Amino acid sequence: MIVILLYLQTNILSMINLLSNLKISVPDKIFIKDPESSDLGKRIIEHSILLIEEIGFDNFTFKKLGAKIGSNESSIYRYFESKHKLLLYLTSWYWAWIEYQLVFATHNIPNKKEQLFKAIEVVTKSIKEDVAFSHINEVVLNRIIVNEYSKSYLTKEVDNENEEGYFAIYKRLITRLSGIISNVDNSYEYPLSLASTIVEGALHQHFLKSHFRTITDCDQDITPTDFFTNLTIKVLNI
Amino acid sequence: MIVILLYLQTNILSMINLLSNLKISVPDKIFIKDPESSDLGKRIIEHSILLIEEIGFDNFTFKKLGAKIGSNESSIYRYFESKHKLLLYLTSWYWAWIEYQLVFATHNIPNKKEQLFKAIEVVTKSIKEDVAFSHINEVVLNRIIVNEYSKSYLTKEVDNENEEGYFAIYKRLITRLSGIISNVDNSYEYPLSLASTIVEGALHQHFLKSHFRTITDCDQDITPTDFFTNLTIKVLNI
DNA sequence: GAATTTATGATAGTAATACTATTATATTTG
DNA sequence: CAAATATAATAGTATTACTATCATAAATTC
């Protein structure tokens, strides 16, 4: 019993350690100065998440953020050249964090089907628990992704920014999921489209669940994870 | 032969007649003054579509539109209280037009499966031909929907605007498609989520095809219609 | 056909946004 | 302790997203 507890504790501690030491890496062209490198930078990230959730990205300004953190607008501009870049930072961070969980949660599952189910769960679930020891509130960040992610790429600058690598992490996540799908059914013709549909579609179902309840079956009992797991089972005939 | 030609011609003519007489109806709270009621109103609609396509919705302003149509910014404000309302108008018009096509194209198909395939085609295809005799360019409007539709509901005001009925047409379209799905397989548990996933997902696949080619299987040969038709066949086991 | 209503145009003005630039003042580091 | 670096404060600009007012043109009605 003590051995088991110790073992569990060691695992939990090593995971905490891993999570707090592991620096989620965001393409460095997105920021002017790395917000992880200073106290002000971390406060910018922490409170931008809370403020965007509160008033929405469209109403969010650096001036309002400055007021919230008792800092000056001009200081925030030393970290990000625009609020759009800050959104790119937050979304890249989020998808890197999801990718990390995907790799971590699936890598020691030998059964390919179970691996796929786990992967779908990771990319479609709503985040309920915050990893409390960082300045980033993942629960709130998840809600921002649902409401604002599309705005990061639905722009006239998307092709240039894509070339600069701003969407690399997201695309790598989709590619990974696609690979896990193909591992289960190598003959399926549309693994990339299925993967991108699951990830984007799950965000959309979460949105509908909160705002357009009449056009989704998702509710308190049925989750987007249930819907997309069922869909994938049928599409891959497993 | 003459009889057939005459018959075809009659059909085409009656369709042209139907299309040019049929006024696509948009919830009237969206506008201040109905743009269909005047020449200036029609020019506003016609050129807003072209200008939004050209510079993107984020960079679009009534001042720029005024310059384009040789009219004054203040005159445009007499039709729409904001550019957001104009986007709601354009998207409502688009979905009403798609809904019309859905009903028209499916209503005389007796076979339920074929009806579903036709419905999926209507909601997932990219528009290639403009119905030339109106001021609305449907090909360009379709591209605007792909790039801008999400912005119409990803706002802090979505719940209020939803109560005002601004998204009623879109929701009705999804409900219709859901009904067609249930007609084919009444035991399927997620007809609404599948319908909303097909419609939103098709827009997303069209976007990926143009901008993030590495995370979709759709290209010149494979269309979003192919992908979602195949997916639906497998999900409903038909 | 004059009077009146309605539609559009022109101009001005406001508060907020999305920044840039400059200078001053802390804080950290060699 | 000097020098470098980070942050704060202030000012300024062009643009946006409107509102308000007044003038004029066109259409409608009496």
mmCIF file of C-alpha atoms in Angstrom, chain B residues 55-200:
data_model
loop_
_atom_site.group_PDB
_atom_site.id
_atom_site.type_symbol
_atom_site.label_atom_id
_atom_site.label_comp_id
_atom_site.label_asym_id
_atom_site.label_seq_id
_atom_site.Cartn_x
_atom_site.Cartn_y
_atom_site.Cartn_z
ATOM 1 C CA ILE B 55 -9.944 43.989 -48.532
ATOM 2 C CA GLY B 56 -11.485 41.644 -45.936
ATOM 3 C CA PHE B 57 -14.231 42.419 -43.437
ATOM 4 C CA ASP B 58 -11.796 43.690 -40.790
ATOM 5 C CA ASN B 59 -10.488 46.423 -43.101
ATOM 6 C CA PHE B 60 -13.892 47.209 -44.581
ATOM 7 C CA THR B 61 -15.494 50.552 -43.609
ATOM 8 C CA PHE B 62 -18.589 52.442 -44.725
ATOM 9 C CA LYS B 63 -16.354 55.329 -45.724
ATOM 10 C CA LYS B 64 -14.439 53.125 -48.179
ATOM 11 C CA LEU B 65 -17.689 51.655 -49.459
ATOM 12 C CA GLY B 66 -19.087 55.155 -49.953
ATOM 13 C CA ALA B 67 -16.026 56.139 -51.991
ATOM 14 C CA LYS B 68 -16.445 52.986 -54.106
ATOM 15 C CA ILE B 69 -20.087 53.629 -54.973
ATOM 16 C CA GLY B 70 -19.764 57.413 -55.214
ATOM 17 C CA SER B 71 -22.048 57.891 -52.281
ATOM 18 C CA ASN B 72 -21.737 59.288 -48.819
ATOM 19 C CA GLU B 73 -20.857 57.400 -45.648
ATOM 20 C CA SER B 74 -23.851 58.972 -43.894
ATOM 21 C CA SER B 75 -26.221 57.636 -46.549
ATOM 22 C CA ILE B 76 -25.041 54.068 -45.918
ATOM 23 C CA TYR B 77 -25.733 54.519 -42.215
ATOM 24 C CA ARG B 78 -29.367 55.130 -43.158
ATOM 25 C CA TYR B 79 -29.537 51.465 -44.251
ATOM 26 C CA PHE B 80 -27.378 49.702 -41.662
ATOM 27 C CA GLU B 81 -26.469 50.865 -38.199
ATOM 28 C CA SER B 82 -23.052 49.166 -38.355
ATOM 29 C CA LYS B 83 -20.868 47.056 -40.581
ATOM 30 C CA HIS B 84 -21.645 44.136 -38.285
ATOM 31 C CA LYS B 85 -25.340 44.440 -39.142
ATOM 32 C CA LEU B 86 -24.440 44.545 -42.827
ATOM 33 C CA LEU B 87 -22.501 41.283 -42.391
ATOM 34 C CA LEU B 88 -25.531 39.768 -40.660
ATOM 35 C CA TYR B 89 -27.622 40.862 -43.627
ATOM 36 C CA LEU B 90 -25.267 39.317 -46.185
ATOM 37 C CA THR B 91 -24.919 36.044 -44.267
ATOM 38 C CA SER B 92 -28.672 35.776 -43.664
ATOM 39 C CA TRP B 93 -29.281 36.381 -47.345
ATOM 40 C CA TYR B 94 -26.726 33.716 -48.247
ATOM 41 C CA TRP B 95 -28.195 31.047 -45.969
ATOM 42 C CA ALA B 96 -31.725 31.872 -47.113
ATOM 43 C CA TRP B 97 -30.540 31.404 -50.682
ATOM 44 C CA ILE B 98 -28.908 28.065 -49.788
ATOM 45 C CA GLU B 99 -32.049 27.006 -47.933
ATOM 46 C CA TYR B 100 -34.116 27.850 -50.988
ATOM 47 C CA GLN B 101 -31.822 25.709 -53.152
ATOM 48 C CA LEU B 102 -31.975 22.898 -50.620
ATOM 49 C CA VAL B 103 -35.761 22.832 -50.645
ATOM 50 C CA PHE B 104 -35.982 23.275 -54.403
ATOM 51 C CA ALA B 105 -33.380 20.620 -55.216
ATOM 52 C CA THR B 106 -34.604 17.950 -52.829
ATOM 53 C CA HIS B 107 -38.379 18.252 -52.707
ATOM 54 C CA ASN B 108 -39.142 16.045 -55.683
ATOM 55 C CA ILE B 109 -36.620 13.299 -54.945
ATOM 56 C CA PRO B 110 -38.565 10.320 -53.627
ATOM 57 C CA ASN B 111 -35.537 8.321 -52.485
ATOM 58 C CA LYS B 112 -34.498 9.506 -49.031
ATOM 59 C CA LYS B 113 -30.833 8.633 -49.484
ATOM 60 C CA GLU B 114 -30.586 10.486 -52.757
ATOM 61 C CA GLN B 115 -32.359 13.382 -51.124
ATOM 62 C CA LEU B 116 -29.696 13.442 -48.417
ATOM 63 C CA PHE B 117 -26.846 13.301 -50.937
ATOM 64 C CA LYS B 118 -28.375 16.186 -52.841
ATOM 65 C CA ALA B 119 -28.794 18.152 -49.617
ATOM 66 C CA ILE B 120 -25.160 17.598 -48.646
ATOM 67 C CA GLU B 121 -24.101 18.713 -52.103
ATOM 68 C CA VAL B 122 -26.097 21.932 -51.849
ATOM 69 C CA VAL B 123 -24.681 22.925 -48.443
ATOM 70 C CA THR B 124 -21.055 21.885 -49.043
ATOM 71 C CA LYS B 125 -20.298 22.850 -52.629
ATOM 72 C CA SER B 126 -18.414 25.977 -53.575
ATOM 73 C CA ILE B 127 -20.461 28.320 -55.733
ATOM 74 C CA LYS B 128 -19.075 28.530 -59.246
ATOM 75 C CA GLU B 129 -21.813 30.280 -61.171
ATOM 76 C CA ASP B 130 -23.393 33.598 -60.539
ATOM 77 C CA VAL B 131 -27.110 34.032 -61.129
ATOM 78 C CA ALA B 132 -26.285 36.956 -63.363
ATOM 79 C CA PHE B 133 -29.578 38.829 -63.302
ATOM 80 C CA SER B 134 -29.389 40.040 -59.728
ATOM 81 C CA HIS B 135 -27.106 42.568 -58.072
ATOM 82 C CA ILE B 136 -25.759 39.902 -55.740
ATOM 83 C CA ASN B 137 -22.718 37.973 -56.925
ATOM 84 C CA GLU B 138 -23.190 34.581 -55.286
ATOM 85 C CA VAL B 139 -19.720 33.309 -56.191
ATOM 86 C CA VAL B 140 -18.066 36.150 -54.301
ATOM 87 C CA LEU B 141 -20.621 36.003 -51.494
ATOM 88 C CA ASN B 142 -19.787 32.320 -51.022
ATOM 89 C CA ARG B 143 -16.125 33.199 -50.566
ATOM 90 C CA ILE B 144 -17.092 35.836 -48.007
ATOM 91 C CA ILE B 145 -19.083 33.239 -46.070
ATOM 92 C CA VAL B 146 -16.031 30.937 -45.979
ATOM 93 C CA ASN B 147 -13.770 33.717 -44.701
ATOM 94 C CA GLU B 148 -16.080 35.841 -42.564
ATOM 95 C CA TYR B 149 -19.166 33.935 -41.430
ATOM 96 C CA SER B 150 -17.773 32.938 -38.024
ATOM 97 C CA LYS B 151 -17.180 36.585 -37.199
ATOM 98 C CA SER B 152 -20.921 37.228 -37.331
ATOM 99 C CA TYR B 153 -21.574 35.065 -34.252
ATOM 100 C CA LEU B 154 -18.236 34.925 -32.396
ATOM 101 C CA THR B 155 -19.084 38.068 -30.448
ATOM 102 C CA LYS B 156 -20.083 39.025 -26.920
ATOM 103 C CA GLU B 157 -23.505 40.094 -28.253
ATOM 104 C CA VAL B 158 -24.376 36.708 -29.753
ATOM 105 C CA ASP B 159 -27.001 35.749 -27.154
ATOM 106 C CA ASN B 160 -28.911 39.018 -27.494
ATOM 107 C CA GLU B 161 -28.711 38.927 -31.264
ATOM 108 C CA ASN B 162 -29.794 35.307 -31.311
ATOM 109 C CA GLU B 163 -32.866 36.264 -29.257
ATOM 110 C CA GLU B 164 -33.613 38.976 -31.810
ATOM 111 C CA GLY B 165 -33.721 36.248 -34.468
ATOM 112 C CA TYR B 166 -30.644 37.280 -36.420
ATOM 113 C CA PHE B 167 -29.491 33.680 -36.836
ATOM 114 C CA ALA B 168 -32.908 32.136 -37.406
ATOM 115 C CA ILE B 169 -32.381 31.298 -41.078
ATOM 116 C CA TYR B 170 -29.071 29.540 -40.466
ATOM 117 C CA LYS B 171 -30.543 27.537 -37.603
ATOM 118 C CA ARG B 172 -33.552 26.594 -39.715
ATOM 119 C CA LEU B 173 -31.244 25.351 -42.475
ATOM 120 C CA ILE B 174 -29.357 23.143 -40.005
ATOM 121 C CA THR B 175 -32.651 21.834 -38.624
ATOM 122 C CA ARG B 176 -33.841 20.995 -42.134
ATOM 123 C CA LEU B 177 -30.651 19.099 -42.926
ATOM 124 C CA SER B 178 -30.944 17.308 -39.604
ATOM 125 C CA GLY B 179 -34.457 16.240 -40.570
ATOM 126 C CA ILE B 180 -33.248 14.875 -43.893
ATOM 127 C CA ILE B 181 -30.569 12.904 -42.017
ATOM 128 C CA SER B 182 -33.152 11.466 -39.620
ATOM 129 C CA ASN B 183 -35.371 10.473 -42.558
ATOM 130 C CA VAL B 184 -32.589 8.176 -43.708
ATOM 131 C CA ASP B 185 -31.666 6.773 -40.307
ATOM 132 C CA ASN B 186 -34.111 7.501 -37.556
ATOM 133 C CA SER B 187 -32.005 5.648 -34.987
ATOM 134 C CA TYR B 188 -28.961 7.903 -35.380
ATOM 135 C CA GLU B 189 -28.429 9.760 -32.112
ATOM 136 C CA TYR B 190 -26.739 12.976 -33.281
ATOM 137 C CA PRO B 191 -28.551 14.321 -36.361
ATOM 138 C CA LEU B 192 -28.292 17.979 -35.296
ATOM 139 C CA SER B 193 -24.595 17.786 -34.473
ATOM 140 C CA LEU B 194 -23.908 15.956 -37.722
ATOM 141 C CA ALA B 195 -25.836 18.595 -39.681
ATOM 142 C CA SER B 196 -24.054 21.505 -37.999
ATOM 143 C CA THR B 197 -20.719 19.753 -38.454
ATOM 144 C CA ILE B 198 -21.320 19.228 -42.172
ATOM 145 C CA VAL B 199 -22.260 22.854 -42.833
ATOM 146 C CA GLU B 200 -19.597 24.490 -40.677
#
